[in-house]
Short mmCIF file of C-alpha atoms in Angstrom, two decimals:
data_model
loop_
_atom_site.label_atom_id
_atom_site.label_comp_id
_atom_site.label_asym_id
_atom_site.label_seq_id
_atom_site.Cartn_x
_atom_site.Cartn_y
_atom_site.Cartn_z
CA MET A 1 5.25 62.55 22.16
CA ALA A 2 5.71 58.86 20.32
CA ALA A 3 3.36 58.37 17.47
CA LEU A 4 1.07 55.21 16.84
CA LEU A 5 -0.26 54.49 13.13
CA ILE A 6 -2.26 52.04 12.97
CA PHE A 7 -3.34 51.53 9.09
CA SER A 8 -5.38 48.89 7.33
CA THR A 9 -3.94 48.18 3.92
CA SER A 10 -4.23 46.97 0.61
CA ALA A 11 -2.02 46.17 -2.38
CA GLY A 12 -3.18 48.94 -4.55
CA ALA A 13 -5.72 51.83 -4.86
CA THR A 14 -7.56 49.32 -7.37
CA ASP A 15 -8.09 46.61 -4.68
CA ILE A 16 -10.04 48.46 -2.12
CA PRO A 17 -12.72 46.87 -0.50
CA THR A 18 -15.39 48.78 -1.02
CA THR A 19 -18.08 46.56 1.26
CA LYS A 20 -17.53 44.32 4.13
CA LEU A 21 -20.19 41.06 5.22
CA ALA A 22 -21.98 41.67 8.61
CA ARG A 23 -24.55 40.18 10.38
CA ILE A 24 -27.02 42.71 10.71
CA LYS A 25 -26.99 42.13 14.70
CA ASP A 26 -23.26 44.27 14.45
CA ILE A 27 -24.50 46.81 12.54
CA ALA A 28 -28.09 47.75 14.50
CA SER A 29 -29.67 47.51 16.86
CA ILE A 30 -34.36 47.05 17.97
CA GLU A 31 -35.94 49.50 18.42
CA GLY A 32 -36.84 49.54 22.28
CA ILE A 33 -35.18 46.96 23.48
CA ARG A 34 -31.69 48.45 25.21
CA ASP A 35 -30.29 48.35 28.49
CA ASN A 36 -30.83 50.96 31.31
CA GLN A 37 -28.47 52.51 33.34
CA LEU A 38 -28.31 53.01 37.84
CA VAL A 39 -27.08 54.61 40.31
CA GLY A 40 -27.34 54.23 43.92
CA TYR A 41 -25.61 55.89 47.17
CA GLY A 42 -24.89 53.57 49.66
CA ILE A 43 -22.14 52.36 52.72
CA VAL A 44 -19.45 50.23 52.36
CA VAL A 45 -18.16 48.83 55.78
CA GLY A 46 -15.46 46.50 58.02
CA LEU A 47 -12.92 48.06 56.23
CA GLN A 48 -9.18 47.63 57.48
CA GLY A 49 -8.69 51.59 58.78
CA THR A 50 -8.73 52.38 54.63
CA GLY A 51 -12.20 54.63 54.59
CA ASP A 52 -12.79 58.30 54.99
CA SER A 53 -11.93 60.06 56.74
CA GLN A 54 -13.20 62.11 59.65
CA GLN A 55 -13.20 65.07 57.21
CA THR A 56 -15.60 63.78 55.21
CA ALA A 57 -18.61 64.46 56.56
CA PHE A 58 -21.07 62.71 54.41
CA PRO A 59 -20.25 59.06 55.07
CA ILE A 60 -21.06 59.68 58.69
CA GLN A 61 -23.97 61.71 58.08
CA THR A 62 -25.23 58.12 55.86
CA LEU A 63 -24.05 55.72 58.54
CA ALA A 64 -26.23 57.84 61.10
CA ALA A 65 -29.22 57.87 59.13
CA THR A 66 -28.99 53.91 58.34
CA LEU A 67 -28.73 52.71 62.00
CA LEU A 68 -31.35 55.47 63.31
CA ARG A 69 -34.04 53.11 60.21
CA MET A 70 -32.26 49.82 62.49
CA GLY A 71 -33.91 51.81 65.92
CA VAL A 72 -30.22 52.69 67.13
CA SER A 73 -29.75 56.96 67.69
CA VAL A 74 -26.38 58.50 67.90
CA PRO A 75 -26.23 62.22 67.05
CA ALA A 76 -23.90 61.74 63.87
CA SER A 77 -21.43 64.60 65.80
CA SER A 78 -20.43 61.66 68.49
CA ILE A 79 -19.57 58.96 65.48
CA ARG A 80 -15.70 57.98 65.15
CA VAL A 81 -15.18 55.47 62.59
CA GLN A 82 -12.55 54.32 59.59
CA ASN A 83 -13.78 51.06 58.49
CA LEU A 84 -16.29 52.74 57.00
CA ALA A 85 -16.54 54.42 52.98
CA ALA A 86 -19.84 56.06 50.39
CA VAL A 87 -19.62 54.47 47.66
CA PHE A 88 -21.41 55.84 44.33
CA ILE A 89 -23.05 52.61 42.66
CA SER A 90 -23.48 51.66 39.44
CA ALA A 91 -24.89 48.86 36.92
CA THR A 92 -26.66 47.69 33.48
CA LEU A 93 -30.11 46.73 34.16
CA PRO A 94 -30.54 44.24 30.68
CA PRO A 95 -32.84 44.16 28.22
CA PHE A 96 -36.31 41.85 29.11
CA ALA A 97 -34.75 41.30 32.85
CA GLN A 98 -37.26 40.17 35.34
CA PRO A 99 -37.72 40.53 38.94
CA GLY A 100 -35.00 38.56 40.70
CA THR A 101 -32.48 38.13 37.94
CA LYS A 102 -29.13 39.11 39.83
CA ILE A 103 -27.13 42.10 37.83
CA ASP A 104 -23.36 42.93 38.01
CA VAL A 105 -22.62 46.38 39.90
CA THR A 106 -19.52 48.21 39.82
CA ALA A 107 -18.73 50.61 43.53
CA SER A 108 -16.27 53.50 43.01
CA SER A 109 -15.10 55.21 46.47
CA ALA A 110 -17.37 59.38 46.70
CA GLY A 111 -15.26 60.48 49.44
CA ASP A 112 -11.09 59.83 50.81
CA ALA A 113 -11.08 56.81 50.65
CA ARG A 114 -7.97 54.60 50.09
CA SER A 115 -9.31 51.87 50.20
CA LEU A 116 -11.67 49.44 49.48
CA GLU A 117 -10.31 45.82 50.41
CA GLY A 118 -12.65 43.81 52.44
CA GLY A 119 -15.38 45.87 52.21
CA LEU A 120 -18.73 44.48 52.45
CA LEU A 121 -21.75 46.93 50.64
CA LEU A 122 -24.34 47.28 51.84
CA MET A 123 -28.22 47.16 50.92
CA THR A 124 -28.23 50.19 48.80
CA PRO A 125 -30.98 50.38 45.96
CA LEU A 126 -30.34 51.66 42.43
CA TYR A 127 -32.07 53.71 40.59
CA GLY A 128 -33.06 54.79 37.10
CA ALA A 129 -33.86 57.76 34.88
CA ASP A 130 -37.30 57.77 36.20
CA GLY A 131 -36.82 57.80 39.78
CA LYS A 132 -37.78 54.54 40.55
CA ILE A 133 -35.93 52.26 42.41
CA TYR A 134 -35.39 48.75 39.83
CA ALA A 135 -32.51 46.34 41.37
CA GLN A 136 -31.06 46.25 45.56
CA ALA A 137 -27.50 45.69 45.73
CA GLN A 138 -24.87 44.47 48.62
CA GLY A 139 -22.65 42.07 49.11
CA PRO A 140 -18.54 41.55 49.32
CA LEU A 141 -16.58 43.68 46.94
CA VAL A 142 -13.93 42.41 44.66
CA VAL A 143 -10.43 45.08 44.46
CA GLY A 144 -8.65 44.39 41.57
CA GLY A 145 -5.53 46.85 43.62
CA TYR A 146 -4.45 47.36 46.99
CA ALA A 147 -2.84 50.10 48.53
CA VAL A 148 -0.26 50.09 51.44
CA SER A 149 1.44 52.40 53.17
CA VAL A 150 4.18 52.61 56.32
CA ASN A 151 5.96 55.38 57.52
CA GLY A 152 5.18 57.61 55.06
CA ASN A 153 6.11 54.07 52.27
CA THR A 154 3.19 54.02 50.39
CA LYS A 155 2.74 51.49 47.60
CA GLN A 156 -0.77 50.82 45.31
CA VAL A 157 -1.05 48.58 42.03
CA ASN A 158 -4.06 49.71 39.90
CA HIS A 159 -7.22 51.38 41.50
CA PRO A 160 -8.28 50.21 45.16
CA ASN A 161 -10.87 52.95 45.15
CA THR A 162 -13.00 51.08 42.78
CA ALA A 163 -14.39 47.71 42.80
CA ARG A 164 -17.07 45.33 42.01
CA ILE A 165 -19.65 42.58 43.30
CA PRO A 166 -20.25 40.28 40.54
CA PHE A 167 -23.72 38.86 40.79
CA GLY A 168 -24.06 42.04 43.54
CA ALA A 169 -27.78 43.43 42.64
CA ILE A 170 -31.29 41.71 42.25
CA VAL A 171 -34.12 43.68 39.67
CA GLU A 172 -36.46 44.60 41.80
CA ARG A 173 -38.48 46.16 39.03
CA GLY A 174 -38.20 44.71 35.33
CA VAL A 175 -38.55 47.35 32.00
CA SER A 176 -42.06 45.45 30.62
CA LEU A 177 -41.39 45.03 26.15
CA ASP A 178 -43.76 42.61 25.37
CA LEU A 179 -43.50 41.63 22.09
CA ARG A 180 -46.77 39.72 21.35
CA ASP A 181 -49.58 41.15 19.26
CA ARG A 182 -46.67 43.71 17.75
CA HIS A 183 -47.39 45.21 14.05
CA SER A 184 -43.76 46.09 12.65
CA LEU A 185 -40.38 46.26 14.97
CA SER A 186 -37.85 49.31 13.74
CA LEU A 187 -34.15 48.35 13.30
CA MET A 188 -31.72 50.93 14.18
CA LEU A 189 -28.33 51.39 11.97
CA ASN A 190 -25.22 51.70 14.19
CA ASP A 191 -24.03 54.09 11.94
CA ALA A 192 -26.03 55.92 9.56
CA ASP A 193 -25.87 55.13 5.43
CA PHE A 194 -29.02 55.28 2.61
CA ARG A 195 -26.92 52.74 0.50
CA SER A 196 -26.38 50.13 4.12
CA ALA A 197 -29.56 50.92 4.95
CA GLU A 198 -30.96 49.56 1.56
CA SER A 199 -28.21 47.21 1.53
CA VAL A 200 -30.23 45.70 4.93
CA ALA A 201 -33.57 46.19 4.15
CA GLY A 202 -32.24 44.06 0.55
CA ALA A 203 -31.42 41.01 2.27
CA ILE A 204 -33.56 40.50 4.52
CA ASN A 205 -36.40 40.54 2.11
CA HIS A 206 -34.50 38.00 0.43
CA ASN A 207 -34.22 35.69 3.80
CA LEU A 208 -37.31 35.58 4.29
CA GLY A 209 -39.07 35.58 0.88
CA ARG A 210 -41.57 38.91 1.06
CA PRO A 211 -41.25 42.38 0.96
CA THR A 212 -40.64 42.90 5.37
CA ALA A 213 -38.44 45.37 5.44
CA SER A 214 -38.64 49.11 4.12
CA VAL A 215 -35.83 51.73 4.29
CA ILE A 216 -37.31 55.02 6.38
CA ASP A 217 -34.13 57.01 6.42
CA SER A 218 -30.37 56.03 6.98
CA ARG A 219 -30.27 55.13 9.61
CA ARG A 220 -33.46 53.28 9.89
CA ILE A 221 -34.98 50.78 8.58
CA ASP A 222 -38.84 49.25 9.38
CA LEU A 223 -40.44 45.63 9.64
CA ALA A 224 -43.37 44.14 8.79
CA ILE A 225 -44.78 41.72 11.23
CA GLN A 226 -47.95 39.13 10.06
CA PRO A 227 -50.18 38.43 12.67
CA GLY A 228 -50.08 35.11 14.25
CA GLU A 229 -46.44 35.09 13.56
CA ASP A 230 -43.34 33.95 16.23
CA VAL A 231 -41.76 37.36 16.85
CA PRO A 232 -38.89 36.16 18.70
CA GLU A 233 -38.06 33.45 15.50
CA LEU A 234 -38.36 36.38 13.27
CA LEU A 235 -35.84 38.57 15.20
CA ALA A 236 -33.43 35.59 15.00
CA ARG A 237 -33.78 35.42 11.45
CA VAL A 238 -33.64 38.77 10.43
CA GLU A 239 -30.38 39.05 12.68
CA SER A 240 -27.79 36.61 12.20
CA THR A 241 -28.76 37.29 8.10
CA GLU A 242 -25.55 39.07 6.28
CA VAL A 243 -25.05 42.30 4.74
CA SER A 244 -23.38 44.12 2.11
CA LEU A 245 -21.48 47.35 4.72
CA PHE A 246 -20.33 50.59 2.45
CA PRO A 247 -18.22 51.84 5.83
CA ARG A 248 -16.97 55.25 5.15
CA ALA A 249 -13.77 56.02 5.06
CA LYS A 250 -12.76 57.14 7.50
CA VAL A 251 -9.77 58.31 9.87
CA ILE A 252 -9.30 59.03 13.56
CA VAL A 253 -7.12 60.70 15.47
CA ASN A 254 -6.36 61.15 18.96
CA GLU A 255 -3.79 63.71 19.81
CA ARG A 256 -3.09 63.31 23.40
CA THR A 257 -2.44 59.79 23.10
CA GLY A 258 -1.01 60.34 19.30
CA THR A 259 -2.80 57.52 18.01
CA VAL A 260 -4.17 57.99 14.64
CA VAL A 261 -5.64 55.19 12.27
CA ILE A 262 -6.05 55.07 8.58
CA GLY A 263 -8.43 52.69 7.39
CA GLY A 264 -8.10 50.33 4.05
CA THR A 265 -11.02 52.77 1.84
CA VAL A 266 -8.81 55.57 2.49
CA VAL A 267 -8.20 57.14 -1.21
CA LEU A 268 -4.91 58.96 -1.50
CA GLN A 269 -4.91 60.90 -4.57
CA PRO A 270 -1.10 62.43 -5.91
CA VAL A 271 -0.10 65.16 -3.49
CA SER A 272 3.63 66.83 -2.58
CA ILE A 273 4.37 67.51 0.84
CA LEU A 274 6.90 69.64 2.44
CA HIS A 275 7.72 69.32 5.92
CA GLY A 276 9.76 71.02 8.32
CA GLY A 277 10.05 73.54 11.17
CA LEU A 278 11.87 76.11 12.52
CA ALA A 279 12.76 75.46 15.99
CA ILE A 280 13.18 79.10 18.88
CA ASN A 281 14.70 78.47 22.50
CA VAL A 282 14.84 81.91 24.53
CA VAL A 283 16.14 80.89 27.78
CA SER A 284 16.64 83.52 31.24
CA HIS A 285 19.60 82.61 33.25
CA PHE A 286 20.01 85.02 36.81
CA GLU A 287 23.38 85.86 37.93
CA ILE A 288 24.77 88.27 40.84
CA SER A 289 26.30 91.31 40.33
CA GLN A 290 28.78 91.90 43.39
CA PRO A 291 30.60 95.21 43.96
CA SER A 292 34.05 96.28 44.40
CA PHE A 293 35.08 95.93 48.38
CA SER A 294 35.28 100.29 48.12
CA SER A 295 31.78 101.09 46.23
CA THR A 296 28.27 102.08 47.53
CA GLY A 297 27.32 100.15 45.81
CA THR A 298 24.55 97.35 46.37
CA THR A 299 24.24 93.54 45.01
CA GLN A 300 21.93 93.37 42.10
CA ILE A 301 20.65 90.13 40.56
CA VAL A 302 21.15 90.41 36.53
CA ARG A 303 18.80 88.83 34.33
CA GLN A 304 20.77 87.50 31.51
CA THR A 305 18.81 86.23 28.31
CA SER A 306 19.74 83.66 25.48
CA VAL A 307 18.14 83.16 22.27
CA SER A 308 18.02 80.82 19.31
CA ALA A 309 17.15 79.22 16.90
CA GLN A 310 17.26 76.22 14.55
CA ASP A 311 16.03 75.44 11.75
CA LYS A 312 15.26 72.21 9.61
CA PRO A 313 15.29 70.93 6.43
CA VAL A 314 12.75 70.14 5.10
CA ASN A 315 11.63 67.02 5.24
CA ARG A 316 9.42 66.32 1.14
CA ILE A 317 6.92 62.88 -0.06
CA GLU A 318 5.27 63.02 -2.58
CA LEU A 319 2.96 60.32 -3.92
CA LYS A 320 2.06 59.66 -6.72
CA GLU A 321 -0.84 58.64 -8.50
CA GLY A 322 -2.33 54.76 -7.30
CA ALA A 323 -0.61 55.13 -4.02
CA THR A 324 -2.30 53.40 -1.20
CA VAL A 325 -2.55 53.89 2.73
CA ASP A 326 0.85 50.97 3.35
CA ASP A 327 3.16 54.07 0.90
CA LEU A 328 1.67 56.93 2.97
CA VAL A 329 3.02 54.89 6.18
CA ARG A 330 6.54 53.73 4.05
CA SER A 331 6.71 58.12 3.91
CA LEU A 332 6.16 58.96 6.83
CA GLN A 333 7.93 57.18 9.25
CA THR A 334 10.85 57.72 6.76
CA ILE A 335 10.48 61.58 8.05
CA GLY A 336 10.44 60.18 11.60
CA ALA A 337 7.21 62.20 11.65
CA THR A 338 6.22 62.63 15.43
CA ALA A 339 2.12 62.45 16.55
CA ARG A 340 1.70 66.13 15.70
CA ASP A 341 3.51 66.01 12.90
CA VAL A 342 1.83 63.49 11.79
CA ILE A 343 -2.17 65.18 12.27
CA SER A 344 -0.55 68.02 10.78
CA ILE A 345 -0.08 66.54 7.82
CA LEU A 346 -3.25 64.29 7.27
CA GLN A 347 -5.70 68.04 8.43
CA ALA A 348 -3.58 69.68 5.41
CA MET A 349 -3.56 66.69 3.26
CA LYS A 350 -7.61 66.90 3.57
CA SER A 351 -7.64 70.50 2.85
CA ALA A 352 -6.14 70.32 0.18
CA GLY A 353 -7.88 67.47 -1.01
CA ALA A 354 -5.25 64.60 -1.05
CA LEU A 355 -7.19 62.65 0.95
CA GLU A 356 -11.44 60.90 0.00
CA ALA A 357 -11.72 60.52 4.15
CA GLU A 358 -13.62 61.94 7.43
CA ILE A 359 -11.62 63.01 9.69
CA GLU A 360 -12.20 62.18 13.30
CA VAL A 361 -11.17 64.24 16.02
CA LEU A 362 -11.02 62.47 20.06
#
């Protein structure tokens, strides 16, 4: 597995920045002002024989129920079509969305349809977590790929079983959030940190010129609203305020893809690393033992096993006092470390106290 290492480096250990400036709107959200997930189930029609097969029963049942609501009674057992597909619809209801607002939706095949290209989604209700209908989706699908099969030869580009409908849903019910007559609001930091919370509160109070923000915990900051104050204007000023952040030193590891991300705030202590490996291979093969012509024996299959061991030379890395992330990068590149090697080395450095950072495994 090839390792992909991404590092944020600096000139030296003493030059590593401990703070950075960011807008409050990029690091926090207003409590109550949030998106809501919607989901629905419907059918796509108008496919050119690439829909669900007869082995998938629920699309036919859905079509029969749809026809029955339109006054056409047809037994599901007598329907033989391949130009429709059952799909699940997902969408995101943005905050302050009102009836009539149009939102994008994504349709994904729920059966064994080969492609949704050229399909039309029939009217599908979209439900929220409370089971109520918040939007209705309908419209032609836009597929970012295709699949063609001729005489057993198949060519496929991207994923033709997933499609989007731009502005394909109309909001029927909004999630009301009245900002008028509010006495307080709360900011929620994306990453909990007491020092960052204090920095945000101090920057807001300095910008507004009055004690408006107060820290409740490492994530929550309350905003006091004066009677008759314009709340949208207040939030606009708060979200545009730049503050100093104190992010945690983190190392992100994804062993599945071989990706390692090391931030520039990671501090390295003096350490010496010895890294090697012992590879043992066990190979088995079978031979046929044939008796002689005059013998009474029988033909037998004999298993032959060979074992080989190879001990790789030890690779040595020495990080002295004041070593930077860039030094670690160069050392790992020198010894040709793979993704698994890098992950093992980082975990060992963390256990030895030579890596002052939090390791997060994805």
